[in-house]
Tab-separated table of C-alpha atoms and ligand atoms in Angstrom:
chain	number	residue	atom	x	y	z
S	1	UNK	CA	154.928	83.204	82.221
S	2	UNK	CA	155.436	84.122	85.829
S	3	UNK	CA	158.259	83.204	88.180
S	4	UNK	CA	159.527	84.192	91.619
S	5	UNK	CA	163.043	85.386	92.175
S	6	UNK	CA	165.320	88.392	92.448
S	7	UNK	CA	164.519	91.601	90.605
S	8	UNK	CA	167.927	92.738	91.855
S	9	UNK	CA	170.202	92.005	94.831
S	10	UNK	CA	168.122	92.216	98.046
S	11	UNK	CA	164.966	92.768	95.985
S	12	UNK	CA	162.814	89.629	95.795
S	13	UNK	CA	159.620	89.583	93.725
S	14	UNK	CA	157.537	88.147	90.911
S	15	UNK	CA	159.039	88.350	87.429
S	16	UNK	CA	157.383	88.057	83.980
S	17	UNK	CA	159.356	86.109	81.371
S	18	UNK	CA	158.936	84.350	78.049
S	19	UNK	CA	158.135	80.645	78.421
S	20	UNK	CA	161.423	78.743	77.823
S	21	UNK	CA	161.916	76.744	74.629
S	22	UNK	CA	163.350	73.199	74.473
S	23	UNK	CA	166.388	72.528	72.275
S	24	UNK	CA	166.611	69.069	70.628
S	25	UNK	CA	167.983	67.363	73.776
S	26	UNK	CA	166.035	69.355	76.349
S	27	UNK	CA	162.730	69.343	78.216
S	28	UNK	CA	160.316	71.959	79.502
S	29	UNK	CA	158.913	71.071	82.892
S	30	UNK	CA	156.052	72.387	85.016
S	31	UNK	CA	156.875	72.139	88.738
S	32	UNK	CA	154.637	70.047	90.989
S	33	UNK	CA	156.847	70.422	94.062
S	34	UNK	CA	159.615	72.929	94.738
S	35	UNK	CA	161.757	73.759	97.760
S	36	UNK	CA	163.603	77.036	98.292
S	37	UNK	CA	167.170	76.528	99.485
S	38	UNK	CA	169.596	78.569	101.558
S	39	UNK	CA	171.656	78.921	98.355
S	40	UNK	CA	168.691	80.774	96.740
S	41	UNK	CA	168.548	83.285	99.582
S	42	UNK	CA	172.337	83.551	99.464
S	43	UNK	CA	172.010	84.479	95.768
S	44	UNK	CA	169.299	87.035	96.579
S	45	UNK	CA	171.675	88.787	98.940
S	46	UNK	CA	174.522	89.015	96.427
S	47	UNK	CA	176.244	85.643	97.003
S	48	UNK	CA	176.543	85.044	93.239
S	49	UNK	CA	177.251	88.672	92.332
S	50	UNK	CA	175.057	91.337	90.742
S	51	UNK	CA	172.095	89.622	89.091
S	52	UNK	CA	168.816	91.111	87.882
S	53	UNK	CA	165.474	89.598	86.842
S	54	UNK	CA	166.580	86.102	87.752
S	55	UNK	CA	164.007	83.452	88.652
S	56	UNK	CA	165.335	81.542	91.674
S	57	UNK	CA	164.889	77.929	92.825
S	58	UNK	CA	166.803	74.781	91.850
S	59	UNK	CA	165.018	71.994	93.710
S	60	UNK	CA	162.039	70.583	91.802
S	61	UNK	CA	159.915	67.607	90.952
S	62	UNK	CA	157.677	68.268	87.974
S	63	UNK	CA	155.665	67.161	84.997
S	64	UNK	CA	157.155	67.294	81.514
S	65	UNK	CA	155.175	69.501	79.135
S	66	UNK	CA	157.473	69.318	76.122
S	67	UNK	CA	160.580	67.434	74.990
S	68	UNK	CA	163.062	68.127	72.185
S	69	UNK	CA	163.060	65.818	69.150
S	70	UNK	CA	166.184	63.892	70.271
S	71	UNK	CA	164.909	63.054	73.762
S	72	UNK	CA	164.266	59.290	73.967
S	73	UNK	CA	163.600	58.431	77.632
S	74	UNK	CA	160.834	60.917	78.413
S	75	UNK	CA	157.609	62.285	76.988
S	76	UNK	CA	155.097	64.979	77.863
S	77	UNK	CA	153.082	64.007	80.933
S	78	UNK	CA	155.927	62.100	82.667
S	79	UNK	CA	156.482	63.014	86.313
S	80	UNK	CA	160.171	63.610	86.856
S	81	UNK	CA	162.724	64.312	89.565
S	82	UNK	CA	165.104	67.071	88.443
S	83	UNK	CA	168.733	66.951	89.589
S	84	UNK	CA	169.663	70.453	90.796
S	85	UNK	CA	173.018	70.192	89.034
S	86	UNK	CA	172.457	69.516	85.332
S	87	UNK	CA	175.835	69.133	83.596
S	88	UNK	CA	176.429	69.482	79.904
S	89	UNK	CA	177.454	65.851	79.413
S	90	UNK	CA	179.212	66.636	76.138
S	91	UNK	CA	181.981	68.499	77.967
S	92	UNK	CA	185.106	66.377	78.596
S	93	UNK	CA	185.472	67.934	82.075
S	94	UNK	CA	182.522	65.894	83.368
S	95	UNK	CA	184.309	62.648	82.485
S	96	UNK	CA	186.617	63.090	85.487
S	97	UNK	CA	185.754	62.389	89.105
S	98	UNK	CA	183.408	65.362	89.541
S	99	UNK	CA	180.611	66.341	87.185
S	100	UNK	CA	179.715	69.725	88.736
S	101	UNK	CA	182.300	71.684	86.751
S	102	UNK	CA	181.483	71.143	83.055
S	103	UNK	CA	182.754	74.527	81.832
S	104	UNK	CA	184.658	75.725	84.878
S	105	UNK	CA	184.021	75.756	88.639
S	106	UNK	CA	180.342	74.971	89.464
S	107	UNK	CA	179.271	75.677	85.859
S	108	UNK	CA	177.121	72.528	85.769
S	109	UNK	CA	174.833	74.351	88.185
S	110	UNK	CA	172.673	75.930	85.479
S	111	UNK	CA	169.648	77.031	87.521
S	112	UNK	CA	170.693	80.375	89.076
S	113	UNK	CA	174.177	79.975	87.633
S	114	UNK	CA	173.462	80.606	83.949
S	115	UNK	CA	169.673	80.543	83.519
S	116	UNK	CA	166.372	80.971	85.319
S	117	UNK	CA	165.469	78.629	88.143
S	118	UNK	CA	162.529	76.342	88.872
S	119	UNK	CA	160.214	78.666	90.834
S	120	UNK	CA	158.262	79.425	87.672
S	121	UNK	CA	155.261	78.190	85.734
S	122	UNK	CA	157.721	76.406	83.422
S	123	UNK	CA	161.439	75.777	83.501
S	124	UNK	CA	164.028	74.430	81.080
S	125	UNK	CA	166.133	71.289	81.650
S	126	UNK	CA	169.163	70.756	79.408
S	127	UNK	CA	169.952	67.228	78.194
S	128	UNK	CA	166.833	65.733	79.694
S	129	UNK	CA	167.811	62.084	79.128
S	130	UNK	CA	170.898	62.471	81.318
S	131	UNK	CA	169.538	64.895	83.911
S	132	UNK	CA	166.009	63.657	84.719
S	133	UNK	CA	164.654	60.597	86.507
S	134	UNK	CA	161.075	59.301	86.573
S	135	UNK	CA	159.392	59.849	89.925
S	136	UNK	CA	159.248	56.326	91.405
S	137	UNK	CA	155.762	54.810	91.536
S	138	UNK	CA	154.114	55.555	94.876
S	139	UNK	CA	156.807	57.963	96.114
S	140	UNK	CA	155.616	61.309	97.466
S	141	UNK	CA	157.001	64.156	95.322
S	142	UNK	CA	158.273	65.931	98.449
S	143	UNK	CA	160.232	62.848	99.585
S	144	UNK	CA	161.890	62.662	96.151
S	145	UNK	CA	162.442	66.427	96.143
S	146	UNK	CA	164.802	66.192	99.118
S	147	UNK	CA	167.232	64.024	97.095
S	148	UNK	CA	168.024	66.558	94.336
S	149	UNK	CA	170.147	68.910	96.419
S	150	UNK	CA	169.983	68.261	100.174
S	151	UNK	CA	170.700	64.531	99.985
S	152	UNK	CA	172.999	64.738	96.972
S	153	UNK	CA	175.060	67.492	98.654
S	154	UNK	CA	175.035	66.012	102.159
S	155	UNK	CA	176.006	62.588	100.806
S	156	UNK	CA	178.681	64.197	98.623
S	157	UNK	CA	180.249	65.548	101.806
S	158	UNK	CA	180.559	61.973	103.101
S	159	UNK	CA	181.990	60.864	99.741
S	160	UNK	CA	184.568	63.670	99.813
S	161	UNK	CA	185.411	62.779	103.411
S	162	UNK	CA	185.678	59.086	102.471
S	163	UNK	CA	183.775	58.039	105.571
S	164	UNK	CA	184.547	54.415	106.420
S	165	UNK	CA	183.366	51.780	108.907
S	166	UNK	CA	184.046	52.810	112.454
S	167	UNK	CA	185.288	56.323	111.650
S	168	UNK	CA	184.918	59.142	114.134
S	169	UNK	CA	183.183	61.916	112.209
S	170	UNK	CA	182.299	65.515	113.074
S	171	UNK	CA	179.553	67.205	111.061
S	172	UNK	CA	179.727	70.988	111.592
S	173	UNK	CA	176.283	72.417	110.836
S	174	UNK	CA	173.046	70.458	111.020
S	175	UNK	CA	170.769	72.385	108.714
S	176	UNK	CA	169.243	70.169	106.015
S	177	UNK	CA	172.599	69.624	104.262
S	178	UNK	CA	174.422	68.661	107.451
S	179	UNK	CA	171.529	66.417	108.505
S	180	UNK	CA	171.823	64.537	105.217
S	181	UNK	CA	175.571	64.254	105.811
S	182	UNK	CA	174.785	62.650	109.182
S	183	UNK	CA	172.412	60.167	107.495
S	184	UNK	CA	175.049	59.459	104.809
S	185	UNK	CA	177.822	58.938	107.380
S	186	UNK	CA	175.569	56.529	109.273
S	187	UNK	CA	174.857	54.530	106.075
S	188	UNK	CA	178.588	54.387	105.329
S	189	UNK	CA	179.180	52.792	108.732
S	190	UNK	CA	180.717	55.606	110.775
S	191	UNK	CA	181.322	54.757	114.418
S	192	UNK	CA	180.945	57.973	116.360
S	193	UNK	CA	179.116	60.862	114.694
S	194	UNK	CA	179.481	64.188	116.522
S	195	UNK	CA	177.410	67.098	115.289
S	196	UNK	CA	177.692	70.853	115.813
S	197	UNK	CA	174.439	72.821	115.922
S	198	UNK	CA	171.860	74.143	118.348
S	199	UNK	CA	168.326	74.325	116.912
S	200	UNK	CA	166.284	71.807	118.919
S	201	UNK	CA	164.450	70.172	115.986
S	202	UNK	CA	167.706	69.822	114.034
S	203	UNK	CA	169.384	68.258	117.063
S	204	UNK	CA	166.479	65.820	117.451
S	205	UNK	CA	166.591	64.767	113.783
S	206	UNK	CA	170.400	64.543	113.814
S	207	UNK	CA	170.080	61.978	116.601
S	208	UNK	CA	167.412	60.085	114.661
S	209	UNK	CA	169.728	60.000	111.626
S	210	UNK	CA	172.606	58.625	113.718
S	211	UNK	CA	174.376	61.410	115.662
S	212	UNK	CA	175.963	60.070	118.843
S	213	UNK	CA	177.085	63.385	120.393
S	214	UNK	CA	175.897	66.977	120.095
S	215	UNK	CA	178.214	69.979	120.457
S	216	UNK	CA	177.063	73.590	120.661
S	217	UNK	CA	179.179	76.373	119.180
S	218	UNK	CA	177.401	78.607	121.676
S	219	UNK	CA	179.131	76.746	124.534
S	220	UNK	CA	182.604	77.964	123.583
S	221	UNK	CA	185.393	76.525	121.471
S	222	UNK	CA	184.136	73.578	119.407
S	223	UNK	CA	187.669	72.264	118.855
S	224	UNK	CA	188.175	71.877	122.596
S	225	UNK	CA	184.805	70.153	122.919
S	226	UNK	CA	185.659	67.671	120.149
S	227	UNK	CA	189.150	67.031	121.559
S	228	UNK	CA	187.620	66.231	124.950
S	229	UNK	CA	185.458	63.584	123.275
S	230	UNK	CA	188.199	62.224	120.978
S	231	UNK	CA	191.705	63.167	122.220
S	232	UNK	CA	194.060	63.558	119.268
S	233	UNK	CA	191.318	64.442	116.831
S	234	UNK	CA	188.821	62.703	114.598
S	235	UNK	CA	189.111	60.784	111.334
S	236	UNK	CA	186.769	62.931	109.250
S	237	UNK	CA	185.378	66.466	109.528
S	238	UNK	CA	182.498	67.663	107.382
S	239	UNK	CA	181.770	71.399	107.091
S	240	UNK	CA	178.084	72.058	106.334
S	241	UNK	CA	177.603	75.351	108.120
S	242	UNK	CA	179.389	77.988	110.157
S	243	UNK	CA	181.496	80.968	109.106
S	244	UNK	CA	185.028	81.710	107.969
S	245	UNK	CA	186.373	80.750	111.396
S	246	UNK	CA	184.949	77.253	110.935
S	247	UNK	CA	187.597	76.335	108.371
S	248	UNK	CA	190.551	76.502	110.771
S	249	UNK	CA	188.491	74.801	113.471
S	250	UNK	CA	187.749	71.916	111.125
S	251	UNK	CA	191.405	71.489	110.182
S	252	UNK	CA	192.362	71.667	113.837
S	253	UNK	CA	189.993	68.919	114.988
S	254	UNK	CA	191.058	66.432	112.268
S	255	UNK	CA	193.756	64.003	113.332
S	256	UNK	CA	196.922	63.376	111.305
S	257	UNK	CA	195.855	61.456	108.201
S	258	UNK	CA	192.316	62.776	108.522
S	259	UNK	CA	190.123	64.408	105.911
S	260	UNK	CA	188.297	67.751	106.022
S	261	UNK	CA	185.412	67.935	103.528
S	262	UNK	CA	183.607	71.190	102.871
S	263	UNK	CA	180.230	71.710	101.175
S	264	UNK	CA	179.532	75.042	102.871
S	265	UNK	CA	178.932	78.061	100.620
S	266	UNK	CA	181.457	80.591	101.895
S	267	UNK	CA	180.954	84.257	101.149
S	268	UNK	CA	182.936	85.885	98.323
S	269	UNK	CA	184.423	88.252	100.904
S	270	UNK	CA	185.419	85.488	103.355
S	271	UNK	CA	189.103	84.926	103.955
S	272	UNK	CA	190.006	81.417	105.082
S	273	UNK	CA	193.127	81.498	107.216
S	274	UNK	CA	194.830	78.898	109.319
S	275	UNK	CA	198.040	78.856	111.348
S	276	UNK	CA	200.390	76.277	109.777
S	277	UNK	CA	200.702	74.241	112.983
S	278	UNK	CA	196.998	73.334	112.789
S	279	UNK	CA	197.759	71.650	109.475
S	280	UNK	CA	200.693	69.746	110.946
S	281	UNK	CA	203.069	72.329	109.417
S	282	UNK	CA	201.872	71.028	106.065
S	283	UNK	CA	203.124	67.494	106.725
S	284	UNK	CA	200.378	65.739	108.688
S	285	UNK	CA	198.525	64.295	105.688
S	286	UNK	CA	195.406	66.217	106.591
S	287	UNK	CA	193.512	66.370	103.294
S	288	UNK	CA	191.384	69.475	102.756
S	289	UNK	CA	188.634	69.055	100.158
S	290	UNK	CA	185.628	71.047	99.038
S	291	UNK	CA	182.992	70.131	96.520
S	292	UNK	CA	179.708	70.949	94.906
S	293	UNK	CA	176.537	68.898	94.627
S	294	UNK	CA	177.022	66.361	91.817
S	295	UNK	CA	174.268	65.781	89.272
S	296	UNK	CA	173.291	63.030	86.903
S	297	UNK	CA	170.285	60.761	86.457
S	298	UNK	CA	172.147	57.701	87.727
S	299	UNK	CA	173.100	59.410	90.983
S	300	UNK	CA	169.564	60.641	91.633
S	301	UNK	CA	168.195	57.175	90.810
S	302	UNK	CA	170.504	55.678	93.444
S	303	UNK	CA	169.525	58.280	96.027
S	304	UNK	CA	165.847	57.617	95.264
S	305	UNK	CA	166.527	53.918	95.918
S	306	UNK	CA	167.751	54.783	99.395
S	307	UNK	CA	164.468	56.598	100.011
S	308	UNK	CA	162.285	53.968	98.321
S	309	UNK	CA	163.628	51.096	100.420
S	310	UNK	CA	163.355	52.983	103.676
S	311	UNK	CA	167.050	53.509	104.468
S	312	UNK	CA	166.562	57.246	105.005
S	313	UNK	CA	163.322	59.119	105.595
S	314	UNK	CA	163.983	62.416	103.808
S	315	UNK	CA	160.600	63.869	104.798
S	316	UNK	CA	161.934	64.489	108.312
S	317	UNK	CA	163.630	67.571	106.819
S	318	UNK	CA	160.317	69.130	105.791
S	319	UNK	CA	158.996	71.394	108.527
S	320	UNK	CA	156.697	73.662	106.498
S	321	UNK	CA	154.393	72.666	103.624
S	322	UNK	CA	152.672	75.217	101.385
S	323	UNK	CA	150.033	74.625	98.731
S	324	UNK	CA	149.618	76.373	95.380
S	325	UNK	CA	151.925	78.192	92.965
S	326	UNK	CA	151.367	81.610	94.555
S	327	UNK	CA	152.643	80.391	97.932
S	328	UNK	CA	156.196	80.224	96.525
S	329	UNK	CA	156.526	83.809	97.693
S	330	UNK	CA	155.630	82.981	101.282
S	331	UNK	CA	157.813	79.850	101.297
S	332	UNK	CA	160.777	81.791	99.929
S	333	UNK	CA	160.341	84.595	102.465
S	334	UNK	CA	160.253	82.014	105.236
S	335	UNK	CA	163.509	80.487	103.963
S	336	UNK	CA	165.038	83.957	103.945
S	337	UNK	CA	163.866	84.780	107.464
S	338	UNK	CA	164.892	81.337	108.753
S	339	UNK	CA	162.823	81.067	111.940
S	340	UNK	CA	164.489	78.671	114.347
S	341	UNK	CA	161.949	75.875	113.773
S	342	UNK	CA	162.515	75.878	109.990
S	343	UNK	CA	164.493	73.141	108.283
S	344	UNK	CA	163.000	72.906	104.770
S	345	UNK	CA	159.850	74.519	103.382
S	346	UNK	CA	158.168	72.785	100.456
S	347	UNK	CA	155.580	74.105	97.995
S	348	UNK	CA	153.183	71.577	96.474
S	349	UNK	CA	151.489	72.648	93.241
S	350	UNK	CA	148.646	70.527	91.900
P	401	NDP	P1	171.594	76.068	107.504
P	401	NDP	O1	171.815	77.525	107.529
P	401	NDP	O2	170.213	75.527	107.585
P	401	NDP	O3	172.449	75.375	108.666
P	401	NDP	C1	173.649	75.894	109.100
P	401	NDP	C2	174.140	75.104	110.307
P	401	NDP	O4	175.369	75.661	110.747
P	401	NDP	C3	173.190	75.135	111.489
P	401	NDP	O5	173.166	73.865	112.093
P	401	NDP	C4	173.833	76.148	112.405
P	401	NDP	O6	173.542	75.942	113.791
P	401	NDP	C5	175.290	75.895	112.152
P	401	NDP	N1	176.143	77.025	112.522
P	401	NDP	C6	175.857	78.341	112.455
P	401	NDP	N2	176.878	79.080	112.913
P	401	NDP	C7	177.839	78.206	113.279
P	401	NDP	C8	179.141	78.358	113.847
P	401	NDP	N3	179.676	79.555	114.108
P	401	NDP	N4	179.853	77.247	114.085
P	401	NDP	C9	179.350	76.035	113.824
P	401	NDP	N5	178.116	75.813	113.306
P	401	NDP	C10	177.378	76.909	113.030
P	401	NDP	O7	172.322	75.584	106.162
P	401	NDP	P2	171.972	74.453	105.056
P	401	NDP	O8	171.996	73.107	105.664
P	401	NDP	O9	170.774	74.867	104.272
P	401	NDP	O10	173.234	74.619	104.119
P	401	NDP	C11	174.538	74.469	104.624
P	401	NDP	C12	175.535	75.103	103.670
P	401	NDP	O11	175.640	74.332	102.485
P	401	NDP	C13	175.126	76.513	103.210
P	401	NDP	O12	176.290	77.316	103.165
P	401	NDP	C14	174.592	76.269	101.809
P	401	NDP	O13	174.648	77.408	101.006
P	401	NDP	C15	175.530	75.196	101.368
P	401	NDP	N6	175.111	74.373	100.225
P	401	NDP	C16	176.117	73.902	99.448
P	401	NDP	C17	175.864	73.108	98.376
P	401	NDP	C18	176.997	72.520	97.616
P	401	NDP	O14	176.759	71.878	96.608
P	401	NDP	N7	178.237	72.657	98.041
P	401	NDP	C19	174.481	72.793	97.996
P	401	NDP	C20	173.480	73.250	98.933
P	401	NDP	C21	173.804	74.039	99.998
P	401	NDP	P3	172.118	76.297	114.503
P	401	NDP	O15	171.495	74.971	114.774
P	401	NDP	O16	172.504	77.030	115.716
P	401	NDP	O17	171.345	77.128	113.526
P	402	ZN	ZN1	170.325	74.248	97.065
């Protein structure tokens, strides 16, 4: 079969592979909608180390073509939403608070992490019963597709930050992940939601999702800008973009007792430093957290409910739609080039 990915670091292209085989608990799925992600392009450029002949992509809605003999909830022909994080649910580590680390940090992220991704004619899903959800009747595949990573990750940022009624929240970065964090913070009842970003369509959608104030990192120090709006600092800071400098800025703009929640993918070479006084000399109860997109059928089912009942319109994230399997190449290249009007590209395959 054919798939699109990285032949080597900085070398994207089509790759020929054997069609994957389902183990007893697994499923083989044919994609009907996929979306490249900034994490795929990050991987292409060496963000997950030296990798060769790796099919990329981890956001998919598809049709099951084969299930293992122990799969009970699904059968060939079912249309399914595929969580991008697919833990091995037999590992005790997933029984704790976070399921993204079944065999060590981020090891539940199998696509890209330990096997080929979804931008292929067929892809493998481990433990199908626990990692797949039926596409809700009447829901557009692309609307469901935005839940598997963008919404799950953006909402996870608001879970890590423990956003509560009336909180003042800063969301640094309003790409698709940050935008979903804005929508999640709004649903959780935040009071003031300040966002950091500049691209006009992202700013527009951030406001539609609930942002009350917009700050540009191009207009100088973002900490000063936040402190002018909320003297003393804010309750919660979410990092969904930026660079290694962003970390100290986020800690600085949180008030004593506040929470800093990171879902940004820092570079392996980044060094995160912070003068101790920004962290209240270690005594200001500023909690610093960072997490990875959780998986699980139950979680995706709940996120799909939010979409189904009109609480969040995830299709606002989709700025570019491609048709046909072959157009994965063009969609991926667009994600890599990141023109300023791009939020999420989607490929629909009949
Ligand atoms: P984008 O690249 O689309 O968005 C980045 C945002 O950060 C933009 O709004 C951009 O502003 C803003 N930004 C850029 N530079 C700065 C700066 N110096 N200071 C403040 N803001 C800045 O990213 P995505 O939404 O696709 O993803 C966000 C991050 O989340 C990525 O690192 C991605 O890899 C990661 N990720 C993590 C996951 C997890 O499970 N933890 C899962 C999925 C993604 P502008 O409007 O000017 O472009
Ligand atoms: Zn992703």
